Amino acid sequence: MQILSESVMKNSVSIIFFLLLFCQILAQKTLMVEKIGTTRRYFFKEEDYCKIRAARPDTMIAGKLWDIGANSITISSMRPYQVRLQDITSVYKKFYFPTKFGRLIGIGGVGIFAIITINHLINNEQVFTPDMFIISGSMLALSAISLSLSEKRCRIGNSWKVKILDIRIR
């Protein structure tokens, strides 16, 4: 009985090993935006958020990366748009930490403003005071700065290139 369970275990381990190996062989394609001469590279895989500016038609397309073909990509926003690699003029890379930080600081600034306003109303004090505008205004300014720096524009041309890789980069 124990010999049977050892052979079953060996077979199941070998099947799992071959399935994992097979999954790596059939990996998805990856869109890579790289700066020539440096080590800066941004990778996009399917279902990632992608924002690009295309030359034909001259539009800004933002949405999920639906499909990566041999020489074109499909971005799905309201409807899927297929864009050739030669028509891409800019790719916008979104950094999630500054976006999240900016949103949280903005919510905090509005919250502090509301709390100070309610406190002044309860205590029968002057509602709008300089400290209220300094604290909440500085938080809202920090939020605006963080949100404006959360996206990098990569102009495709002499310094930035778009490539499609046949391997999956995590």
mmCIF file with all atom_site columns, C-alpha atoms in Angstrom:
data_model
loop_
_atom_site.group_PDB
_atom_site.id
_atom_site.type_symbol
_atom_site.label_atom_id
_atom_site.label_alt_id
_atom_site.label_comp_id
_atom_site.label_asym_id
_atom_site.label_entity_id
_atom_site.label_seq_id
_atom_site.pdbx_PDB_ins_code
_atom_site.Cartn_x
_atom_site.Cartn_y
_atom_site.Cartn_z
_atom_site.occupancy
_atom_site.B_iso_or_equiv
_atom_site.pdbx_formal_charge
_atom_site.auth_seq_id
_atom_site.auth_comp_id
_atom_site.auth_asym_id
_atom_site.auth_atom_id
_atom_site.pdbx_PDB_model_num
ATOM 1   C CA . MET A 1 1   ? 0.000   0.000  0.000   1.00 0.00 ? 1   MET A CA 1
ATOM 2   C CA . GLN A 1 2   ? 2.844   2.387  0.815   1.00 0.00 ? 2   GLN A CA 1
ATOM 3   C CA . ILE A 1 3   ? 4.560   1.633  -2.505  1.00 0.00 ? 3   ILE A CA 1
ATOM 4   C CA . LEU A 1 4   ? 1.402   2.675  -4.322  1.00 0.00 ? 4   LEU A CA 1
ATOM 5   C CA . SER A 1 5   ? 1.214   6.022  -2.526  1.00 0.00 ? 5   SER A CA 1
ATOM 6   C CA . GLU A 1 6   ? 4.913   6.777  -3.229  1.00 0.00 ? 6   GLU A CA 1
ATOM 7   C CA . SER A 1 7   ? 4.448   6.146  -6.945  1.00 0.00 ? 7   SER A CA 1
ATOM 8   C CA . VAL A 1 8   ? 1.309   8.273  -6.990  1.00 0.00 ? 8   VAL A CA 1
ATOM 9   C CA . MET A 1 9   ? 3.203   11.069 -5.238  1.00 0.00 ? 9   MET A CA 1
ATOM 10  C CA . LYS A 1 10  ? 6.117   10.855 -7.695  1.00 0.00 ? 10  LYS A CA 1
ATOM 11  C CA . ASN A 1 11  ? 3.735   10.953 -10.645 1.00 0.00 ? 11  ASN A CA 1
ATOM 12  C CA . SER A 1 12  ? 1.803   13.909 -9.278  1.00 0.00 ? 12  SER A CA 1
ATOM 13  C CA . VAL A 1 13  ? 5.000   15.856 -8.533  1.00 0.00 ? 13  VAL A CA 1
ATOM 14  C CA . SER A 1 14  ? 6.320   15.195 -12.037 1.00 0.00 ? 14  SER A CA 1
ATOM 15  C CA . ILE A 1 15  ? 2.988   16.228 -13.601 1.00 0.00 ? 15  ILE A CA 1
ATOM 16  C CA . ILE A 1 16  ? 2.974   19.476 -11.604 1.00 0.00 ? 16  ILE A CA 1
ATOM 17  C CA . PHE A 1 17  ? 6.576   20.143 -12.633 1.00 0.00 ? 17  PHE A CA 1
ATOM 18  C CA . PHE A 1 18  ? 5.803   19.645 -16.325 1.00 0.00 ? 18  PHE A CA 1
ATOM 19  C CA . LEU A 1 19  ? 2.650   21.793 -16.100 1.00 0.00 ? 19  LEU A CA 1
ATOM 20  C CA . LEU A 1 20  ? 4.632   24.647 -14.563 1.00 0.00 ? 20  LEU A CA 1
ATOM 21  C CA . LEU A 1 21  ? 7.317   24.273 -17.224 1.00 0.00 ? 21  LEU A CA 1
ATOM 22  C CA . PHE A 1 22  ? 4.666   24.205 -19.962 1.00 0.00 ? 22  PHE A CA 1
ATOM 23  C CA . CYS A 1 23  ? 3.012   27.388 -18.601 1.00 0.00 ? 23  CYS A CA 1
ATOM 24  C CA . GLN A 1 24  ? 6.335   29.225 -18.849 1.00 0.00 ? 24  GLN A CA 1
ATOM 25  C CA . ILE A 1 25  ? 6.816   28.104 -22.455 1.00 0.00 ? 25  ILE A CA 1
ATOM 26  C CA . LEU A 1 26  ? 3.431   29.544 -23.493 1.00 0.00 ? 26  LEU A CA 1
ATOM 27  C CA . ALA A 1 27  ? 3.999   32.886 -21.777 1.00 0.00 ? 27  ALA A CA 1
ATOM 28  C CA . GLN A 1 28  ? 2.181   35.997 -22.900 1.00 0.00 ? 28  GLN A CA 1
ATOM 29  C CA . LYS A 1 29  ? 3.745   38.828 -24.821 1.00 0.00 ? 29  LYS A CA 1
ATOM 30  C CA . THR A 1 30  ? 4.953   41.953 -23.056 1.00 0.00 ? 30  THR A CA 1
ATOM 31  C CA . LEU A 1 31  ? 5.028   45.547 -24.296 1.00 0.00 ? 31  LEU A CA 1
ATOM 32  C CA . MET A 1 32  ? 8.293   47.257 -23.327 1.00 0.00 ? 32  MET A CA 1
ATOM 33  C CA . VAL A 1 33  ? 9.031   50.974 -23.454 1.00 0.00 ? 33  VAL A CA 1
ATOM 34  C CA . GLU A 1 34  ? 12.752  51.629 -23.018 1.00 0.00 ? 34  GLU A CA 1
ATOM 35  C CA . LYS A 1 35  ? 15.049  54.598 -23.079 1.00 0.00 ? 35  LYS A CA 1
ATOM 36  C CA . ILE A 1 36  ? 17.982  53.991 -25.388 1.00 0.00 ? 36  ILE A CA 1
ATOM 37  C CA . GLY A 1 37  ? 21.366  54.089 -23.649 1.00 0.00 ? 37  GLY A CA 1
ATOM 38  C CA . THR A 1 38  ? 19.992  53.736 -20.102 1.00 0.00 ? 38  THR A CA 1
ATOM 39  C CA . THR A 1 39  ? 18.508  51.019 -17.956 1.00 0.00 ? 39  THR A CA 1
ATOM 40  C CA . ARG A 1 40  ? 15.066  52.641 -17.706 1.00 0.00 ? 40  ARG A CA 1
ATOM 41  C CA . ARG A 1 41  ? 12.424  50.250 -18.967 1.00 0.00 ? 41  ARG A CA 1
ATOM 42  C CA . TYR A 1 42  ? 8.688   50.079 -18.358 1.00 0.00 ? 42  TYR A CA 1
ATOM 43  C CA . PHE A 1 43  ? 6.800   46.845 -18.956 1.00 0.00 ? 43  PHE A CA 1
ATOM 44  C CA . PHE A 1 44  ? 3.111   46.479 -19.775 1.00 0.00 ? 44  PHE A CA 1
ATOM 45  C CA . LYS A 1 45  ? 1.314   43.156 -19.937 1.00 0.00 ? 45  LYS A CA 1
ATOM 46  C CA . GLU A 1 46  ? -2.270  42.366 -20.846 1.00 0.00 ? 46  GLU A CA 1
ATOM 47  C CA . GLU A 1 47  ? -4.909  43.771 -18.465 1.00 0.00 ? 47  GLU A CA 1
ATOM 48  C CA . ASP A 1 48  ? -2.561  46.609 -17.370 1.00 0.00 ? 48  ASP A CA 1
ATOM 49  C CA . TYR A 1 49  ? -3.691  50.226 -17.558 1.00 0.00 ? 49  TYR A CA 1
ATOM 50  C CA . CYS A 1 50  ? -2.092  51.928 -20.545 1.00 0.00 ? 50  CYS A CA 1
ATOM 51  C CA . LYS A 1 51  ? -2.350  55.479 -21.866 1.00 0.00 ? 51  LYS A CA 1
ATOM 52  C CA . ILE A 1 52  ? -0.892  56.330 -25.271 1.00 0.00 ? 52  ILE A CA 1
ATOM 53  C CA . ARG A 1 53  ? -1.020  59.071 -27.878 1.00 0.00 ? 53  ARG A CA 1
ATOM 54  C CA . ALA A 1 54  ? -1.358  57.765 -31.405 1.00 0.00 ? 54  ALA A CA 1
ATOM 55  C CA . ALA A 1 55  ? -0.526  59.564 -34.654 1.00 0.00 ? 55  ALA A CA 1
ATOM 56  C CA . ARG A 1 56  ? -3.238  57.946 -36.791 1.00 0.00 ? 56  ARG A CA 1
ATOM 57  C CA . PRO A 1 57  ? -5.848  58.890 -35.726 1.00 0.00 ? 57  PRO A CA 1
ATOM 58  C CA . ASP A 1 58  ? -4.423  61.747 -33.660 1.00 0.00 ? 58  ASP A CA 1
ATOM 59  C CA . THR A 1 59  ? -5.987  60.752 -30.339 1.00 0.00 ? 59  THR A CA 1
ATOM 60  C CA . MET A 1 60  ? -5.186  60.016 -26.738 1.00 0.00 ? 60  MET A CA 1
ATOM 61  C CA . ILE A 1 61  ? -6.231  56.470 -25.874 1.00 0.00 ? 61  ILE A CA 1
ATOM 62  C CA . ALA A 1 62  ? -6.421  55.288 -22.266 1.00 0.00 ? 62  ALA A CA 1
ATOM 63  C CA . GLY A 1 63  ? -7.675  51.970 -20.986 1.00 0.00 ? 63  GLY A CA 1
ATOM 64  C CA . LYS A 1 64  ? -6.708  48.385 -20.364 1.00 0.00 ? 64  LYS A CA 1
ATOM 65  C CA . LEU A 1 65  ? -4.226  46.726 -22.655 1.00 0.00 ? 65  LEU A CA 1
ATOM 66  C CA . TRP A 1 66  ? -6.471  44.152 -24.288 1.00 0.00 ? 66  TRP A CA 1
ATOM 67  C CA . ASP A 1 67  ? -4.146  42.350 -26.705 1.00 0.00 ? 67  ASP A CA 1
ATOM 68  C CA . ILE A 1 68  ? -0.493  42.488 -27.736 1.00 0.00 ? 68  ILE A CA 1
ATOM 69  C CA . GLY A 1 69  ? 0.090   41.337 -31.289 1.00 0.00 ? 69  GLY A CA 1
ATOM 70  C CA . ALA A 1 70  ? 3.227   41.029 -33.394 1.00 0.00 ? 70  ALA A CA 1
ATOM 71  C CA . ASN A 1 71  ? 3.285   44.687 -34.479 1.00 0.00 ? 71  ASN A CA 1
ATOM 72  C CA . SER A 1 72  ? 0.138   46.196 -32.955 1.00 0.00 ? 72  SER A CA 1
ATOM 73  C CA . ILE A 1 73  ? -1.618  46.537 -29.621 1.00 0.00 ? 73  ILE A CA 1
ATOM 74  C CA . THR A 1 74  ? -5.300  46.749 -28.751 1.00 0.00 ? 74  THR A CA 1
ATOM 75  C CA . ILE A 1 75  ? -6.478  49.052 -25.968 1.00 0.00 ? 75  ILE A CA 1
ATOM 76  C CA . SER A 1 76  ? -9.989  48.681 -24.619 1.00 0.00 ? 76  SER A CA 1
ATOM 77  C CA . SER A 1 77  ? -11.669 51.757 -23.174 1.00 0.00 ? 77  SER A CA 1
ATOM 78  C CA . MET A 1 78  ? -15.245 52.288 -24.376 1.00 0.00 ? 78  MET A CA 1
ATOM 79  C CA . ARG A 1 79  ? -14.508 50.088 -27.370 1.00 0.00 ? 79  ARG A CA 1
ATOM 80  C CA . PRO A 1 80  ? -11.290 48.358 -28.415 1.00 0.00 ? 80  PRO A CA 1
ATOM 81  C CA . TYR A 1 81  ? -8.820  50.421 -30.446 1.00 0.00 ? 81  TYR A CA 1
ATOM 82  C CA . GLN A 1 82  ? -6.075  48.731 -32.420 1.00 0.00 ? 82  GLN A CA 1
ATOM 83  C CA . VAL A 1 83  ? -2.907  50.802 -32.752 1.00 0.00 ? 83  VAL A CA 1
ATOM 84  C CA . ARG A 1 84  ? 0.173   49.894 -34.766 1.00 0.00 ? 84  ARG A CA 1
ATOM 85  C CA . LEU A 1 85  ? 3.541   50.345 -33.048 1.00 0.00 ? 85  LEU A CA 1
ATOM 86  C CA . GLN A 1 86  ? 4.647   52.783 -35.760 1.00 0.00 ? 86  GLN A CA 1
ATOM 87  C CA . ASP A 1 87  ? 1.690   55.079 -34.949 1.00 0.00 ? 87  ASP A CA 1
ATOM 88  C CA . ILE A 1 88  ? 2.506   55.454 -31.238 1.00 0.00 ? 88  ILE A CA 1
ATOM 89  C CA . THR A 1 89  ? 3.988   58.889 -30.485 1.00 0.00 ? 89  THR A CA 1
ATOM 90  C CA . SER A 1 90  ? 3.886   58.872 -26.656 1.00 0.00 ? 90  SER A CA 1
ATOM 91  C CA . VAL A 1 91  ? 3.373   56.350 -23.878 1.00 0.00 ? 91  VAL A CA 1
ATOM 92  C CA . TYR A 1 92  ? 2.377   57.550 -20.421 1.00 0.00 ? 92  TYR A CA 1
ATOM 93  C CA . LYS A 1 93  ? 3.645   55.512 -17.479 1.00 0.00 ? 93  LYS A CA 1
ATOM 94  C CA . LYS A 1 94  ? 1.498   55.819 -14.351 1.00 0.00 ? 94  LYS A CA 1
ATOM 95  C CA . PHE A 1 95  ? 3.164   55.516 -10.968 1.00 0.00 ? 95  PHE A CA 1
ATOM 96  C CA . TYR A 1 96  ? 0.690   54.233 -8.404  1.00 0.00 ? 96  TYR A CA 1
ATOM 97  C CA . PHE A 1 97  ? 2.272   55.414 -5.133  1.00 0.00 ? 97  PHE A CA 1
ATOM 98  C CA . PRO A 1 98  ? 2.137   59.165 -5.953  1.00 0.00 ? 98  PRO A CA 1
ATOM 99  C CA . THR A 1 99  ? -1.430  58.732 -7.217  1.00 0.00 ? 99  THR A CA 1
ATOM 100 C CA . LYS A 1 100 ? -2.564  56.950 -4.080  1.00 0.00 ? 100 LYS A CA 1
ATOM 101 C CA . PHE A 1 101 ? -0.638  59.346 -1.832  1.00 0.00 ? 101 PHE A CA 1
ATOM 102 C CA . GLY A 1 102 ? -2.121  62.377 -3.603  1.00 0.00 ? 102 GLY A CA 1
ATOM 103 C CA . ARG A 1 103 ? -5.659  61.067 -3.263  1.00 0.00 ? 103 ARG A CA 1
ATOM 104 C CA . LEU A 1 104 ? -5.231  60.256 0.429   1.00 0.00 ? 104 LEU A CA 1
ATOM 105 C CA . ILE A 1 105 ? -3.642  63.625 1.216   1.00 0.00 ? 105 ILE A CA 1
ATOM 106 C CA . GLY A 1 106 ? -6.450  65.386 -0.714  1.00 0.00 ? 106 GLY A CA 1
ATOM 107 C CA . ILE A 1 107 ? -9.104  63.523 1.257   1.00 0.00 ? 107 ILE A CA 1
ATOM 108 C CA . GLY A 1 108 ? -7.187  64.358 4.442   1.00 0.00 ? 108 GLY A CA 1
ATOM 109 C CA . GLY A 1 109 ? -7.045  68.060 3.526   1.00 0.00 ? 109 GLY A CA 1
ATOM 110 C CA . VAL A 1 110 ? -10.797 68.200 2.914   1.00 0.00 ? 110 VAL A CA 1
ATOM 111 C CA . GLY A 1 111 ? -11.374 66.232 6.137   1.00 0.00 ? 111 GLY A CA 1
ATOM 112 C CA . ILE A 1 112 ? -9.206  68.584 8.227   1.00 0.00 ? 112 ILE A CA 1
ATOM 113 C CA . PHE A 1 113 ? -11.030 71.567 6.710   1.00 0.00 ? 113 PHE A CA 1
ATOM 114 C CA . ALA A 1 114 ? -14.410 70.027 7.635   1.00 0.00 ? 114 ALA A CA 1
ATOM 115 C CA . ILE A 1 115 ? -13.306 69.078 11.163  1.00 0.00 ? 115 ILE A CA 1
ATOM 116 C CA . ILE A 1 116 ? -11.903 72.551 11.912  1.00 0.00 ? 116 ILE A CA 1
ATOM 117 C CA . THR A 1 117 ? -15.051 74.178 10.469  1.00 0.00 ? 117 THR A CA 1
ATOM 118 C CA . ILE A 1 118 ? -17.339 72.022 12.609  1.00 0.00 ? 118 ILE A CA 1
ATOM 119 C CA . ASN A 1 119 ? -15.174 72.674 15.685  1.00 0.00 ? 119 ASN A CA 1
ATOM 120 C CA . HIS A 1 120 ? -15.357 76.435 15.157  1.00 0.00 ? 120 HIS A CA 1
ATOM 121 C CA . LEU A 1 121 ? -19.129 76.282 14.659  1.00 0.00 ? 121 LEU A CA 1
ATOM 122 C CA . ILE A 1 122 ? -19.650 74.233 17.835  1.00 0.00 ? 122 ILE A CA 1
ATOM 123 C CA . ASN A 1 123 ? -17.498 76.585 19.944  1.00 0.00 ? 123 ASN A CA 1
ATOM 124 C CA . ASN A 1 124 ? -19.100 79.770 18.510  1.00 0.00 ? 124 ASN A CA 1
ATOM 125 C CA . GLU A 1 125 ? -15.765 81.019 17.144  1.00 0.00 ? 125 GLU A CA 1
ATOM 126 C CA . GLN A 1 126 ? -14.925 82.678 13.854  1.00 0.00 ? 126 GLN A CA 1
ATOM 127 C CA . VAL A 1 127 ? -15.460 80.013 11.209  1.00 0.00 ? 127 VAL A CA 1
ATOM 128 C CA . PHE A 1 128 ? -12.710 80.864 8.714   1.00 0.00 ? 128 PHE A CA 1
ATOM 129 C CA . THR A 1 129 ? -9.334  81.407 10.384  1.00 0.00 ? 129 THR A CA 1
ATOM 130 C CA . PRO A 1 130 ? -5.808  81.567 8.938   1.00 0.00 ? 130 PRO A CA 1
ATOM 131 C CA . ASP A 1 131 ? -4.702  78.290 10.552  1.00 0.00 ? 131 ASP A CA 1
ATOM 132 C CA . MET A 1 132 ? -7.541  76.484 8.841   1.00 0.00 ? 132 MET A CA 1
ATOM 133 C CA . PHE A 1 133 ? -6.442  77.656 5.391   1.00 0.00 ? 133 PHE A CA 1
ATOM 134 C CA . ILE A 1 134 ? -2.744  77.056 6.073   1.00 0.00 ? 134 ILE A CA 1
ATOM 135 C CA . ILE A 1 135 ? -3.176  73.447 7.212   1.00 0.00 ? 135 ILE A CA 1
ATOM 136 C CA . SER A 1 136 ? -5.816  72.271 4.751   1.00 0.00 ? 136 SER A CA 1
ATOM 137 C CA . GLY A 1 137 ? -4.455  74.408 1.898   1.00 0.00 ? 137 GLY A CA 1
ATOM 138 C CA . SER A 1 138 ? -0.965  72.985 2.255   1.00 0.00 ? 138 SER A CA 1
ATOM 139 C CA . MET A 1 139 ? -2.365  69.447 2.256   1.00 0.00 ? 139 MET A CA 1
ATOM 140 C CA . LEU A 1 140 ? -4.387  70.160 -0.899  1.00 0.00 ? 140 LEU A CA 1
ATOM 141 C CA . ALA A 1 141 ? -1.341  71.749 -2.574  1.00 0.00 ? 141 ALA A CA 1
ATOM 142 C CA . LEU A 1 142 ? 0.746   68.667 -1.702  1.00 0.00 ? 142 LEU A CA 1
ATOM 143 C CA . SER A 1 143 ? -2.003  66.518 -3.156  1.00 0.00 ? 143 SER A CA 1
ATOM 144 C CA . ALA A 1 144 ? -2.036  68.492 -6.417  1.00 0.00 ? 144 ALA A CA 1
ATOM 145 C CA . ILE A 1 145 ? 1.757   68.287 -6.724  1.00 0.00 ? 145 ILE A CA 1
ATOM 146 C CA . SER A 1 146 ? 1.763   64.555 -6.061  1.00 0.00 ? 146 SER A CA 1
ATOM 147 C CA . LEU A 1 147 ? -1.000  63.912 -8.592  1.00 0.00 ? 147 LEU A CA 1
ATOM 148 C CA . SER A 1 148 ? 0.750   65.984 -11.248 1.00 0.00 ? 148 SER A CA 1
ATOM 149 C CA . LEU A 1 149 ? 3.990   64.016 -10.762 1.00 0.00 ? 149 LEU A CA 1
ATOM 150 C CA . SER A 1 150 ? 2.285   60.614 -10.845 1.00 0.00 ? 150 SER A CA 1
ATOM 151 C CA . GLU A 1 151 ? 2.561   60.226 -14.618 1.00 0.00 ? 151 GLU A CA 1
ATOM 152 C CA . LYS A 1 152 ? 5.625   60.245 -16.877 1.00 0.00 ? 152 LYS A CA 1
ATOM 153 C CA . ARG A 1 153 ? 5.437   60.959 -20.581 1.00 0.00 ? 153 ARG A CA 1
ATOM 154 C CA . CYS A 1 154 ? 7.766   58.896 -22.760 1.00 0.00 ? 154 CYS A CA 1
ATOM 155 C CA . ARG A 1 155 ? 7.992   60.475 -26.231 1.00 0.00 ? 155 ARG A CA 1
ATOM 156 C CA . ILE A 1 156 ? 8.659   57.759 -28.742 1.00 0.00 ? 156 ILE A CA 1
ATOM 157 C CA . GLY A 1 157 ? 11.395  58.728 -31.177 1.00 0.00 ? 157 GLY A CA 1
ATOM 158 C CA . ASN A 1 158 ? 15.144  59.124 -30.810 1.00 0.00 ? 158 ASN A CA 1
ATOM 159 C CA . SER A 1 159 ? 15.412  58.406 -27.084 1.00 0.00 ? 159 SER A CA 1
ATOM 160 C CA . TRP A 1 160 ? 12.414  56.156 -26.280 1.00 0.00 ? 160 TRP A CA 1
ATOM 161 C CA . LYS A 1 161 ? 11.510  52.985 -28.199 1.00 0.00 ? 161 LYS A CA 1
ATOM 162 C CA . VAL A 1 162 ? 8.535   50.602 -28.048 1.00 0.00 ? 162 VAL A CA 1
ATOM 163 C CA . LYS A 1 163 ? 9.189   46.888 -28.375 1.00 0.00 ? 163 LYS A CA 1
ATOM 164 C CA . ILE A 1 164 ? 7.133   43.730 -28.050 1.00 0.00 ? 164 ILE A CA 1
ATOM 165 C CA . LEU A 1 165 ? 8.786   40.861 -26.192 1.00 0.00 ? 165 LEU A CA 1
ATOM 166 C CA . ASP A 1 166 ? 7.737   37.230 -26.500 1.00 0.00 ? 166 ASP A CA 1
ATOM 167 C CA . ILE A 1 167 ? 8.353   36.557 -22.811 1.00 0.00 ? 167 ILE A CA 1
ATOM 168 C CA . ARG A 1 168 ? 6.377   37.516 -19.751 1.00 0.00 ? 168 ARG A CA 1
ATOM 169 C CA . ILE A 1 169 ? 8.092   39.920 -17.392 1.00 0.00 ? 169 ILE A CA 1
ATOM 170 C CA . ARG A 1 170 ? 6.560   40.033 -13.929 1.00 0.00 ? 170 ARG A CA 1
#
